[in-house]
């Protein structure tokens, strides 16, 4: 099990890695350049205008995190109660647009309505549409969630639309950075990174940790509080979006500089030229297959633990426990990425991540009955923390490498391209991993004294329900989770030994100028 995050909401289709990758999307400028741009000198007192700007920017970053984590993190966990893994695989397709926003981000950068301003041209309609979709969906979401199998494709299509709108907001990050640099005094621009961190992290905590705990009937009964329904939470997200619309209508946008204009054709051509570089092709291929070994752990392990009796509120709390290790990992990754071997820590971190993926499968195998011993709960938390730490080391080390090799003249394009393929590396295998669990599972309905002439399968939720109605009991003869975990681990070990490490060693010694379009 991975602990949530940037990669994971653990119980979910949004792995802790994904949250890390979501934050990478918020760092589309080369990190070294961004730090220079935002480096404070002597901080001056914040004016009322700057305080208002900081609150607005934080709220905008918060609004990016709320729907993404709800749709790709918490919701799949709730759906698992009534869907098979194969059906969850279909729903997981709704998260794919988040990793493909590179396809339309240049349009966001270049197309605008001068009458209302470059940023508002996109932020206002996106927030308005998102709020309306969430509000309309909230009226029927409880009914849809009661019989999700019957409405699977409608749910998938609706949340695909929500993810596209949220992903487009993330694509606006470059514009928000430019806006912030105008709103904040030079000595206070370091607050921008704080706005990003607080905004997106708060959105993650609200949509996963807080929602999952308050949505639990047992948690609500234990503490004597009303249960937070999905309908109510979606209306809260709607209120956030519509409140931002009103706020933005009242906010005056700064004049844009002439050099802010982006030529959409030139951006796509630059991306194509970057992709033609042999070194870049090797790096992109590295990203696409780097996470195979941990995919079953990040996508399925937590769901299996909940099936066996672990409470969702415990998993929510375990995520909070992992945050200090995430911060420590980020700090160490920055230090270890210095020198002439920037990918050394990234390579070494593969081994503890693979070990923790194997440990996650072992924890599921050894899961005891109720009550769960405290020692076993500690083992679950420890596995999540170590996995999170290693994941953060890899994320931070690779981001530092991206910053080092990006061409300063088109650094944002480089970072966006790298972030896209990094995200795709954690996204594309999900469908196949989830489908594989059901494909390799053998489960039969054991019915005593039956007159049934056709055996009842016990893999899908419909089959399990039919078995129960027939007075039978589903017996799992072979759990496909363990087979998929073994396949992922085997592929992970082989790819690390024969591809990841050799390729990373070769790429990290290539001079920075060789990565630039002008150098070829």
Short mmCIF file of C-alpha atoms in Angstrom, two decimals:
data_model
loop_
_atom_site.label_atom_id
_atom_site.label_comp_id
_atom_site.label_asym_id
_atom_site.label_seq_id
_atom_site.Cartn_x
_atom_site.Cartn_y
_atom_site.Cartn_z
CA UNK A 1 0.00 0.00 0.00
CA UNK A 2 1.31 3.44 -0.77
CA UNK A 3 0.40 6.17 1.50
CA UNK A 4 -1.52 8.83 -0.01
CA UNK A 5 -0.49 11.30 -2.14
CA UNK A 6 0.85 13.05 -4.55
CA UNK A 7 0.74 9.69 -5.30
CA UNK A 8 -1.96 8.53 -3.59
CA UNK A 9 -5.04 8.63 -2.17
CA UNK A 10 -4.38 5.33 -1.32
CA UNK A 11 -7.55 3.69 -1.69
CA UNK A 12 -7.96 4.85 -4.94
CA UNK A 13 -7.16 5.31 -8.45
CA UNK A 14 -5.21 8.42 -7.56
CA UNK A 15 -2.00 7.11 -6.24
CA UNK A 16 0.27 9.01 -3.79
CA UNK A 17 2.45 9.42 -6.74
CA UNK A 18 -0.26 11.18 -8.49
CA UNK A 19 -0.55 13.89 -5.98
CA UNK A 20 3.19 14.42 -6.33
CA UNK A 21 2.62 14.58 -10.03
CA UNK A 22 -0.21 16.98 -9.56
CA UNK A 23 2.22 19.23 -7.79
CA UNK A 24 4.65 18.79 -10.62
CA UNK A 25 1.96 20.23 -12.85
CA UNK A 26 1.97 23.26 -10.60
CA UNK A 27 5.68 23.65 -11.23
CA UNK A 28 5.72 24.12 -14.95
CA UNK A 29 8.60 26.55 -14.75
CA UNK A 30 12.16 25.31 -14.23
CA UNK A 31 12.62 25.15 -10.48
CA UNK A 32 15.92 27.00 -10.39
CA UNK A 33 14.50 29.85 -12.47
CA UNK A 34 11.33 29.93 -10.38
CA UNK A 35 13.30 30.14 -7.17
CA UNK A 36 15.33 33.00 -8.57
CA UNK A 37 12.16 34.75 -9.69
CA UNK A 38 10.53 34.39 -6.31
CA UNK A 39 13.58 34.77 -4.08
CA UNK A 40 12.78 37.33 -1.38
CA UNK A 41 15.15 40.07 -0.42
CA UNK A 42 13.93 41.97 2.63
CA UNK A 43 10.27 41.15 3.00
CA UNK A 44 8.03 44.22 3.15
CA UNK A 45 4.72 44.27 5.04
CA UNK A 46 1.87 42.90 2.98
CA UNK A 47 -0.53 45.53 1.72
CA UNK A 48 -4.29 44.89 1.80
CA UNK A 49 -4.15 44.40 -1.97
CA UNK A 50 -1.41 41.77 -1.63
CA UNK A 51 -3.26 39.97 1.16
CA UNK A 52 -6.35 39.81 -1.04
CA UNK A 53 -4.23 38.49 -3.90
CA UNK A 54 -2.70 35.77 -1.69
CA UNK A 55 -6.13 34.60 -0.53
CA UNK A 56 -7.40 34.58 -4.11
CA UNK A 57 -4.42 32.62 -5.44
CA UNK A 58 -4.67 30.09 -2.60
CA UNK A 59 -8.39 29.67 -3.28
CA UNK A 60 -7.72 29.12 -7.00
CA UNK A 61 -5.14 26.42 -6.27
CA UNK A 62 -7.58 24.91 -3.73
CA UNK A 63 -10.26 24.76 -6.41
CA UNK A 64 -7.88 22.76 -8.61
CA UNK A 65 -7.39 20.09 -5.97
CA UNK A 66 -10.96 19.61 -4.75
CA UNK A 67 -12.57 17.99 -7.83
CA UNK A 68 -9.46 16.10 -8.95
CA UNK A 69 -9.01 14.25 -5.67
CA UNK A 70 -12.75 13.68 -5.24
CA UNK A 71 -13.13 12.18 -8.72
CA UNK A 72 -9.92 10.16 -8.93
CA UNK A 73 -9.35 9.44 -5.25
CA UNK A 74 -12.35 9.18 -2.97
CA UNK A 75 -15.04 8.26 -5.48
CA UNK A 76 -13.45 5.02 -6.77
CA UNK A 77 -13.18 3.88 -3.18
CA UNK A 78 -16.89 4.46 -2.65
CA UNK A 79 -17.75 2.78 -5.96
CA UNK A 80 -15.83 -0.37 -5.04
CA UNK A 81 -18.67 -1.34 -2.71
CA UNK A 82 -20.89 -2.00 -5.72
CA UNK A 83 -18.52 -2.44 -8.67
CA UNK A 84 -16.09 -5.14 -9.70
CA UNK A 85 -12.47 -4.30 -10.45
CA UNK A 86 -13.22 -4.59 -14.17
CA UNK A 87 -15.95 -1.99 -13.81
CA UNK A 88 -13.62 0.21 -11.79
CA UNK A 89 -11.15 -0.09 -14.66
CA UNK A 90 -13.73 1.47 -16.96
CA UNK A 91 -14.34 4.30 -14.50
CA UNK A 92 -10.58 4.85 -14.19
CA UNK A 93 -10.58 6.02 -17.82
CA UNK A 94 -12.14 9.27 -16.55
CA UNK A 95 -8.79 10.21 -14.98
CA UNK A 96 -6.80 9.91 -18.21
CA UNK A 97 -7.47 13.47 -19.48
CA UNK A 98 -5.66 14.83 -16.43
CA UNK A 99 -2.44 13.34 -17.75
CA UNK A 100 -3.03 14.55 -21.30
CA UNK A 101 -3.60 18.27 -20.79
CA UNK A 102 -0.39 18.93 -22.70
CA UNK A 103 -2.50 18.50 -25.84
CA UNK A 104 -4.51 21.66 -25.18
CA UNK A 105 -2.38 23.68 -22.72
CA UNK A 106 -0.84 25.80 -25.55
CA UNK A 107 -4.38 26.83 -26.51
CA UNK A 108 -5.00 27.96 -22.94
CA UNK A 109 -1.76 29.96 -23.03
CA UNK A 110 -2.55 31.71 -26.30
CA UNK A 111 -6.33 32.16 -26.70
CA UNK A 112 -8.16 34.81 -24.68
CA UNK A 113 -10.79 37.54 -24.75
CA UNK A 114 -9.04 40.93 -24.40
CA UNK A 115 -12.21 42.55 -23.09
CA UNK A 116 -12.16 40.57 -19.83
CA UNK A 117 -8.47 39.72 -19.54
CA UNK A 118 -6.25 36.80 -20.38
CA UNK A 119 -6.63 34.88 -17.11
CA UNK A 120 -10.31 35.54 -16.58
CA UNK A 121 -11.05 34.39 -20.13
CA UNK A 122 -10.44 30.84 -18.92
CA UNK A 123 -10.83 30.89 -15.15
CA UNK A 124 -14.31 32.44 -15.10
CA UNK A 125 -16.04 30.06 -17.56
CA UNK A 126 -14.23 27.02 -16.15
CA UNK A 127 -15.23 27.79 -12.56
CA UNK A 128 -18.79 28.57 -13.64
CA UNK A 129 -19.17 25.37 -15.69
CA UNK A 130 -17.55 23.26 -12.97
CA UNK A 131 -19.88 24.70 -10.35
CA UNK A 132 -22.95 24.10 -12.50
CA UNK A 133 -21.96 20.51 -13.36
CA UNK A 134 -21.30 19.69 -9.69
CA UNK A 135 -24.60 21.25 -8.63
CA UNK A 136 -26.67 19.44 -11.26
CA UNK A 137 -24.91 16.13 -10.57
CA UNK A 138 -25.44 16.49 -6.81
CA UNK A 139 -29.22 16.13 -7.24
CA UNK A 140 -28.87 12.60 -8.60
CA UNK A 141 -25.49 11.41 -7.28
CA UNK A 142 -26.91 9.46 -4.33
CA UNK A 143 -29.23 7.49 -6.61
CA UNK A 144 -26.43 6.91 -9.14
CA UNK A 145 -24.13 5.61 -6.40
CA UNK A 146 -26.76 3.15 -5.16
CA UNK A 147 -26.77 1.33 -8.52
CA UNK A 148 -23.47 2.41 -10.12
CA UNK A 149 -23.25 -0.63 -12.39
CA UNK A 150 -26.39 0.48 -14.23
CA UNK A 151 -25.04 4.02 -14.64
CA UNK A 152 -21.35 3.21 -15.07
CA UNK A 153 -20.89 4.87 -18.45
CA UNK A 154 -22.88 7.95 -17.44
CA UNK A 155 -20.75 8.34 -14.30
CA UNK A 156 -17.56 7.83 -16.30
CA UNK A 157 -18.55 10.41 -18.91
CA UNK A 158 -19.62 12.98 -16.31
CA UNK A 159 -16.47 12.72 -14.27
CA UNK A 160 -14.36 12.74 -17.42
CA UNK A 161 -15.87 16.17 -18.11
CA UNK A 162 -15.10 17.27 -14.54
CA UNK A 163 -11.51 16.06 -14.85
CA UNK A 164 -11.07 17.88 -18.17
CA UNK A 165 -12.23 21.15 -16.61
CA UNK A 166 -10.00 20.63 -13.57
CA UNK A 167 -7.04 19.70 -15.77
CA UNK A 168 -7.54 22.84 -17.84
CA UNK A 169 -7.41 24.87 -14.63
CA UNK A 170 -4.07 23.25 -13.82
CA UNK A 171 -2.92 24.18 -17.33
CA UNK A 172 -3.60 27.78 -16.30
CA UNK A 173 -0.87 27.64 -13.67
CA UNK A 174 1.62 29.46 -15.88
CA UNK A 175 -0.86 32.30 -16.28
CA UNK A 176 -1.52 32.38 -12.54
CA UNK A 177 2.21 32.62 -11.87
CA UNK A 178 2.48 35.57 -14.24
CA UNK A 179 -0.54 37.17 -12.60
CA UNK A 180 0.93 36.68 -9.13
CA UNK A 181 4.23 38.27 -10.10
CA UNK A 182 2.27 41.42 -10.94
CA UNK A 183 0.05 41.38 -7.87
CA UNK A 184 2.85 40.83 -5.34
CA UNK A 185 5.74 43.11 -4.51
CA UNK A 186 9.12 41.70 -5.54
CA UNK A 187 10.13 41.09 -1.93
CA UNK A 188 6.91 39.13 -1.25
CA UNK A 189 6.83 36.91 -4.33
CA UNK A 190 8.07 33.93 -2.35
CA UNK A 191 4.52 33.67 -1.02
CA UNK A 192 3.51 32.24 -4.40
CA UNK A 193 4.97 28.81 -3.65
CA UNK A 194 3.18 28.94 -0.29
CA UNK A 195 -0.12 29.63 -2.05
CA UNK A 196 0.42 26.64 -4.33
CA UNK A 197 1.39 24.28 -1.54
CA UNK A 198 -1.34 25.31 0.90
CA UNK A 199 -4.05 25.50 -1.76
CA UNK A 200 -3.56 22.14 -3.43
CA UNK A 201 -2.67 20.29 -0.21
CA UNK A 202 -5.77 21.67 1.51
CA UNK A 203 -7.87 20.55 -1.43
CA UNK A 204 -6.36 17.09 -1.18
CA UNK A 205 -6.94 16.83 2.55
CA UNK A 206 -10.54 18.04 2.28
CA UNK A 207 -11.52 15.78 -0.63
CA UNK A 208 -9.81 12.69 0.70
CA UNK A 209 -8.86 12.70 4.37
CA UNK A 210 -11.73 14.82 5.72
CA UNK A 211 -14.40 13.59 3.32
CA UNK A 212 -13.53 9.90 3.70
CA UNK A 213 -13.61 10.15 7.49
CA UNK A 214 -16.84 12.15 7.75
CA UNK A 215 -18.49 9.99 5.07
CA UNK A 216 -18.00 6.91 7.26
CA UNK A 217 -21.20 5.93 9.05
CA UNK A 218 -19.22 4.32 11.89
CA UNK A 219 -17.11 7.46 12.37
CA UNK A 220 -20.18 9.70 12.43
CA UNK A 221 -21.97 7.44 14.92
CA UNK A 222 -18.92 7.16 17.14
CA UNK A 223 -18.52 10.93 17.44
CA UNK A 224 -22.22 11.79 17.37
CA UNK A 225 -22.04 13.93 14.23
CA UNK A 226 -24.08 13.88 11.01
CA UNK A 227 -22.67 11.75 8.21
CA UNK A 228 -21.26 13.82 5.34
CA UNK A 229 -22.90 12.58 2.15
CA UNK A 230 -21.39 12.79 -1.31
CA UNK A 231 -24.28 15.02 -2.36
CA UNK A 232 -23.51 17.55 0.38
CA UNK A 233 -19.79 17.55 -0.35
CA UNK A 234 -20.35 18.09 -4.06
CA UNK A 235 -22.52 21.09 -3.24
CA UNK A 236 -19.71 22.41 -1.07
CA UNK A 237 -17.32 22.10 -4.03
CA UNK A 238 -19.92 23.84 -6.18
CA UNK A 239 -20.14 26.69 -3.65
CA UNK A 240 -16.35 27.11 -3.76
CA UNK A 241 -16.36 27.37 -7.57
CA UNK A 242 -19.29 29.78 -7.77
CA UNK A 243 -17.85 31.94 -4.97
CA UNK A 244 -14.64 32.25 -6.98
CA UNK A 245 -16.67 33.34 -10.00
CA UNK A 246 -18.19 36.21 -7.99
CA UNK A 247 -14.80 37.11 -6.51
CA UNK A 248 -13.12 37.18 -9.91
CA UNK A 249 -15.87 39.35 -11.38
CA UNK A 250 -15.11 41.93 -8.71
CA UNK A 251 -11.33 41.62 -9.05
CA UNK A 252 -9.55 43.92 -11.47
CA UNK A 253 -7.05 42.11 -13.70
CA UNK A 254 -3.66 43.66 -14.27
CA UNK A 255 -2.70 44.80 -17.74
CA UNK A 256 -0.85 42.14 -19.64
CA UNK A 257 2.49 42.79 -21.24
CA UNK A 258 2.89 42.51 -24.96
CA UNK A 259 5.54 39.83 -24.50
CA UNK A 260 3.03 37.65 -22.62
CA UNK A 261 1.30 36.75 -25.86
CA UNK A 262 1.98 33.19 -26.92
CA UNK A 263 1.96 31.91 -30.48
CA UNK A 264 0.08 28.63 -30.34
CA UNK A 265 1.69 27.23 -33.48
CA UNK A 266 5.19 27.97 -32.22
CA UNK A 267 4.50 26.18 -28.92
CA UNK A 268 3.39 22.98 -30.67
CA UNK A 269 6.35 23.20 -33.05
CA UNK A 270 8.72 23.65 -30.12
CA UNK A 271 7.25 20.59 -28.40
CA UNK A 272 7.73 18.58 -31.57
CA UNK A 273 11.33 19.72 -31.90
CA UNK A 274 11.99 18.77 -28.27
CA UNK A 275 10.46 15.33 -28.78
CA UNK A 276 12.73 14.72 -31.77
CA UNK A 277 15.83 14.87 -29.53
CA UNK A 278 17.14 11.33 -28.88
CA UNK A 279 17.96 12.06 -25.25
CA UNK A 280 14.45 13.40 -24.64
CA UNK A 281 12.90 10.33 -26.27
CA UNK A 282 14.87 8.08 -23.91
CA UNK A 283 13.74 10.13 -20.91
CA UNK A 284 10.08 10.10 -21.96
CA UNK A 285 10.21 6.33 -22.45
CA UNK A 286 11.74 6.06 -18.98
CA UNK A 287 8.78 7.95 -17.52
CA UNK A 288 6.19 5.81 -19.28
CA UNK A 289 7.40 2.55 -17.69
CA UNK A 290 9.08 3.68 -14.46
CA UNK A 291 6.13 2.90 -12.18
CA UNK A 292 5.06 -0.52 -13.44
CA UNK A 293 6.50 -2.28 -10.40
CA UNK A 294 4.37 -0.32 -7.91
CA UNK A 295 1.14 -0.11 -9.89
CA UNK A 296 -0.75 -2.94 -8.20
CA UNK A 297 0.27 -1.61 -4.79
CA UNK A 298 -0.90 1.94 -5.47
CA UNK A 299 -4.13 0.99 -7.26
CA UNK A 300 -5.41 -2.11 -5.49
CA UNK A 301 -3.71 -2.80 -2.13
CA UNK A 302 -5.73 -0.29 -0.11
CA UNK A 303 -8.97 -1.49 -1.65
CA UNK A 304 -8.08 -5.05 -0.67
CA UNK A 305 -7.32 -3.99 2.89
CA UNK A 306 -10.71 -2.34 3.17
CA UNK A 307 -12.36 -5.49 1.79
CA UNK A 308 -10.69 -7.42 4.59
CA UNK A 309 -11.98 -5.07 7.29
CA UNK A 310 -9.69 -2.05 7.58
CA UNK A 311 -11.74 1.10 8.15
CA UNK A 312 -11.60 3.99 5.72
CA UNK A 313 -11.10 6.49 8.55
CA UNK A 314 -7.95 4.64 9.65
CA UNK A 315 -6.55 4.93 6.13
CA UNK A 316 -7.44 8.62 6.10
CA UNK A 317 -5.52 9.20 9.31
CA UNK A 318 -2.55 7.15 8.10
CA UNK A 319 -2.21 9.56 5.20
CA UNK A 320 -1.77 12.46 7.60
CA UNK A 321 0.93 10.54 9.45
CA UNK A 322 2.86 10.21 6.20
CA UNK A 323 3.05 13.93 5.45
CA UNK A 324 6.13 14.64 7.62
CA UNK A 325 7.99 11.92 5.73
CA UNK A 326 6.90 13.50 2.49
CA UNK A 327 8.36 16.83 3.59
CA UNK A 328 11.59 15.15 4.72
CA UNK A 329 11.81 13.30 1.41
CA UNK A 330 11.39 16.52 -0.55
CA UNK A 331 14.19 18.17 1.42
CA UNK A 332 16.59 15.25 1.01
CA UNK A 333 15.75 14.84 -2.68
CA UNK A 334 16.87 18.41 -3.32
CA UNK A 335 20.17 17.82 -1.54
CA UNK A 336 20.87 14.45 -3.14
CA UNK A 337 20.09 15.72 -6.65
CA UNK A 338 23.08 18.06 -6.57
CA UNK A 339 26.43 17.16 -8.06
CA UNK A 340 27.26 15.22 -11.19
CA UNK A 341 24.88 12.30 -10.46
CA UNK A 342 21.48 13.96 -10.10
CA UNK A 343 19.55 10.72 -10.69
CA UNK A 344 21.46 8.57 -8.22
CA UNK A 345 18.84 8.94 -5.47
CA UNK A 346 16.07 8.35 -8.01
CA UNK A 347 17.69 5.05 -9.00
CA UNK A 348 18.37 3.88 -5.45
CA UNK A 349 14.82 4.67 -4.32
CA UNK A 350 13.46 2.02 -6.68
CA UNK A 351 14.55 -0.75 -4.32
CA UNK A 352 12.71 0.40 -1.16
CA UNK A 353 9.64 1.20 -3.28
CA UNK A 354 9.64 -2.29 -4.77
CA UNK A 355 10.22 -3.77 -1.32
CA UNK A 356 7.27 -1.83 0.10
CA UNK A 357 5.08 -2.90 -2.83
CA UNK A 358 5.90 -6.51 -1.96
CA UNK A 359 5.29 -5.77 1.71
CA UNK A 360 1.86 -4.39 0.82
CA UNK A 361 0.85 -7.65 -0.85
CA UNK A 362 2.20 -9.58 2.15
CA UNK A 363 0.15 -7.42 4.53
CA UNK A 364 -3.00 -8.22 2.56
CA UNK A 365 -2.13 -11.93 2.63
CA UNK A 366 -1.55 -11.95 6.40
CA UNK A 367 -4.44 -9.65 7.28
CA UNK A 368 -5.97 -10.93 10.56
CA UNK A 369 -9.56 -11.03 11.65
CA UNK A 370 -11.23 -8.52 13.93
CA UNK A 371 -10.10 -6.98 16.18
CA UNK A 372 -6.97 -6.00 14.26
CA UNK A 373 -3.88 -6.13 16.52
CA UNK A 374 -2.15 -2.80 17.16
CA UNK A 375 1.13 -4.24 15.89
CA UNK A 376 -0.47 -5.03 12.55
CA UNK A 377 -1.93 -1.52 12.28
CA UNK A 378 1.54 -0.12 12.96
CA UNK A 379 2.93 -2.31 10.18
CA UNK A 380 0.36 -0.86 7.75
CA UNK A 381 1.31 2.70 8.73
CA UNK A 382 5.04 1.94 8.50
CA UNK A 383 4.67 0.42 5.04
CA UNK A 384 2.78 3.49 3.87
CA UNK A 385 5.29 5.93 5.35
CA UNK A 386 8.33 4.19 3.86
CA UNK A 387 6.63 3.94 0.49
CA UNK A 388 5.73 7.64 0.61
CA UNK A 389 9.28 8.60 1.59
CA UNK A 390 10.84 6.65 -1.28
CA UNK A 391 8.26 7.98 -3.71
CA UNK A 392 8.97 11.57 -2.69
CA UNK A 393 12.69 11.01 -3.11
CA UNK A 394 12.09 9.85 -6.67
CA UNK A 395 9.72 12.68 -7.45
CA UNK A 396 11.99 15.40 -6.07
CA UNK A 397 15.09 13.98 -7.70
CA UNK A 398 13.46 13.75 -11.12
CA UNK A 399 12.02 17.27 -10.91
CA UNK A 400 15.48 18.60 -10.10
CA UNK A 401 16.84 16.75 -13.12
CA UNK A 402 14.07 18.21 -15.31
CA UNK A 403 15.01 21.69 -14.15
CA UNK A 404 18.68 21.09 -14.86
CA UNK A 405 18.25 19.90 -18.45
CA UNK A 406 15.45 22.25 -19.57
CA UNK A 407 16.33 24.94 -22.08
CA UNK A 408 15.92 28.28 -20.20
CA UNK A 409 14.44 29.90 -23.32
CA UNK A 410 11.48 27.49 -23.39
CA UNK A 411 11.71 26.02 -19.90
CA UNK A 412 7.95 25.95 -19.33
CA UNK A 413 7.43 23.83 -22.44
CA UNK A 414 10.11 21.36 -21.33
CA UNK A 415 8.68 21.03 -17.83
CA UNK A 416 5.12 20.61 -19.10
CA UNK A 417 6.22 17.90 -21.53
CA UNK A 418 8.17 16.00 -18.85
CA UNK A 419 5.32 16.33 -16.33
CA UNK A 420 2.84 14.97 -18.87
CA UNK A 421 4.80 11.79 -19.54
CA UNK A 422 5.55 11.39 -15.84
CA UNK A 423 1.80 11.50 -15.17
CA UNK A 424 1.06 9.13 -18.03
CA UNK A 425 3.47 6.63 -16.51
CA UNK A 426 1.20 6.26 -13.47
CA UNK A 427 -2.07 6.54 -15.38
CA UNK A 428 -2.00 4.23 -18.40
CA UNK A 429 -1.38 0.93 -16.50
CA UNK A 430 -4.36 1.41 -14.14
CA UNK A 431 -6.98 0.09 -16.53
CA UNK A 432 -4.98 -3.08 -17.22
CA UNK A 433 -4.08 -3.69 -13.57
CA UNK A 434 -7.68 -3.38 -12.40
CA UNK A 435 -8.99 -5.56 -15.22
CA UNK A 436 -6.25 -8.08 -14.51
CA UNK A 437 -7.38 -8.58 -10.90
CA UNK A 438 -10.76 -9.88 -12.06
CA UNK A 439 -9.30 -11.73 -15.04
CA UNK A 440 -7.00 -13.83 -12.84
CA UNK A 441 -9.51 -14.32 -10.02
CA UNK A 442 -11.32 -17.64 -9.73
CA UNK A 443 -14.33 -17.55 -7.41
CA UNK A 444 -17.33 -19.86 -7.29
CA UNK A 445 -20.67 -19.84 -5.55
CA UNK A 446 -20.97 -22.65 -3.04
CA UNK A 447 -24.67 -23.53 -2.66
CA UNK A 448 -25.80 -26.51 -0.61
CA UNK A 449 -28.67 -28.65 -1.95
CA UNK A 450 -29.13 -26.54 -5.07
CA UNK A 451 -31.09 -27.32 -8.20
CA UNK A 452 -29.11 -24.79 -10.24
CA UNK A 453 -27.91 -26.21 -13.54
CA UNK A 454 -25.50 -23.36 -14.26
CA UNK A 455 -22.78 -22.33 -11.80
CA UNK A 456 -22.86 -18.75 -10.54
CA UNK A 457 -19.67 -16.72 -10.93
CA UNK A 458 -18.54 -14.70 -7.92
CA UNK A 459 -16.21 -12.13 -9.46
CA UNK A 460 -18.63 -9.34 -10.36
CA UNK A 461 -20.86 -7.65 -7.81
CA UNK A 462 -23.91 -8.92 -9.71
CA UNK A 463 -22.62 -12.48 -9.43
CA UNK A 464 -22.01 -12.10 -5.71
CA UNK A 465 -25.53 -10.75 -5.22
CA UNK A 466 -27.01 -13.63 -7.22
CA UNK A 467 -25.05 -16.09 -5.11
CA UNK A 468 -26.35 -14.57 -1.89
CA UNK A 469 -29.93 -14.61 -3.17
CA UNK A 470 -29.53 -18.31 -3.95
CA UNK A 471 -28.50 -18.95 -0.36
CA UNK A 472 -24.90 -19.61 -1.29
CA UNK A 473 -21.50 -18.31 -0.30
CA UNK A 474 -18.77 -17.00 -2.59
CA UNK A 475 -15.55 -18.95 -2.23
CA UNK A 476 -12.41 -17.41 -3.72
CA UNK A 477 -10.23 -20.19 -5.07
CA UNK A 478 -7.63 -17.82 -6.51
CA UNK A 479 -7.33 -14.08 -5.86
CA UNK A 480 -6.09 -12.30 -8.97
CA UNK A 481 -4.65 -9.50 -6.84
CA UNK A 482 -1.66 -11.62 -5.84
CA UNK A 483 -0.98 -12.66 -9.43
CA UNK A 484 -1.14 -9.06 -10.66
CA UNK A 485 1.09 -7.95 -7.77
CA UNK A 486 3.61 -10.64 -8.67
CA UNK A 487 3.55 -9.69 -12.36
CA UNK A 488 4.03 -6.00 -11.56
CA UNK A 489 6.89 -6.71 -9.15
CA UNK A 490 8.62 -9.03 -11.61
CA UNK A 491 8.31 -6.51 -14.43
CA UNK A 492 9.47 -3.79 -12.07
CA UNK A 493 12.62 -5.61 -10.97
CA UNK A 494 13.53 -6.60 -14.53
CA UNK A 495 12.92 -3.11 -15.91
CA UNK A 496 14.94 -1.47 -13.13
CA UNK A 497 17.93 -3.77 -13.65
CA UNK A 498 17.95 -3.87 -17.43
CA UNK A 499 16.45 -0.53 -18.45
CA UNK A 500 15.80 2.10 -15.77
CA UNK A 501 19.19 2.19 -14.08
CA UNK A 502 21.33 1.80 -17.25
CA UNK A 503 19.31 4.48 -19.05
CA UNK A 504 19.33 6.87 -16.08
CA UNK A 505 23.10 6.50 -15.69
CA UNK A 506 23.56 7.37 -19.34
CA UNK A 507 21.19 10.34 -19.30
CA UNK A 508 22.53 11.99 -16.15
CA UNK A 509 26.03 12.47 -17.59
CA UNK A 510 24.87 14.13 -20.82
CA UNK A 511 25.76 17.86 -20.77
CA UNK A 512 22.81 20.23 -20.35
CA UNK A 513 23.42 21.92 -23.70
CA UNK A 514 22.84 18.59 -25.48
CA UNK A 515 19.23 18.62 -24.25
CA UNK A 516 18.42 21.94 -25.87
CA UNK A 517 16.55 22.34 -29.12
CA UNK A 518 19.13 24.77 -30.45
CA UNK A 519 21.89 22.19 -29.88
CA UNK A 520 20.04 19.12 -31.18
#
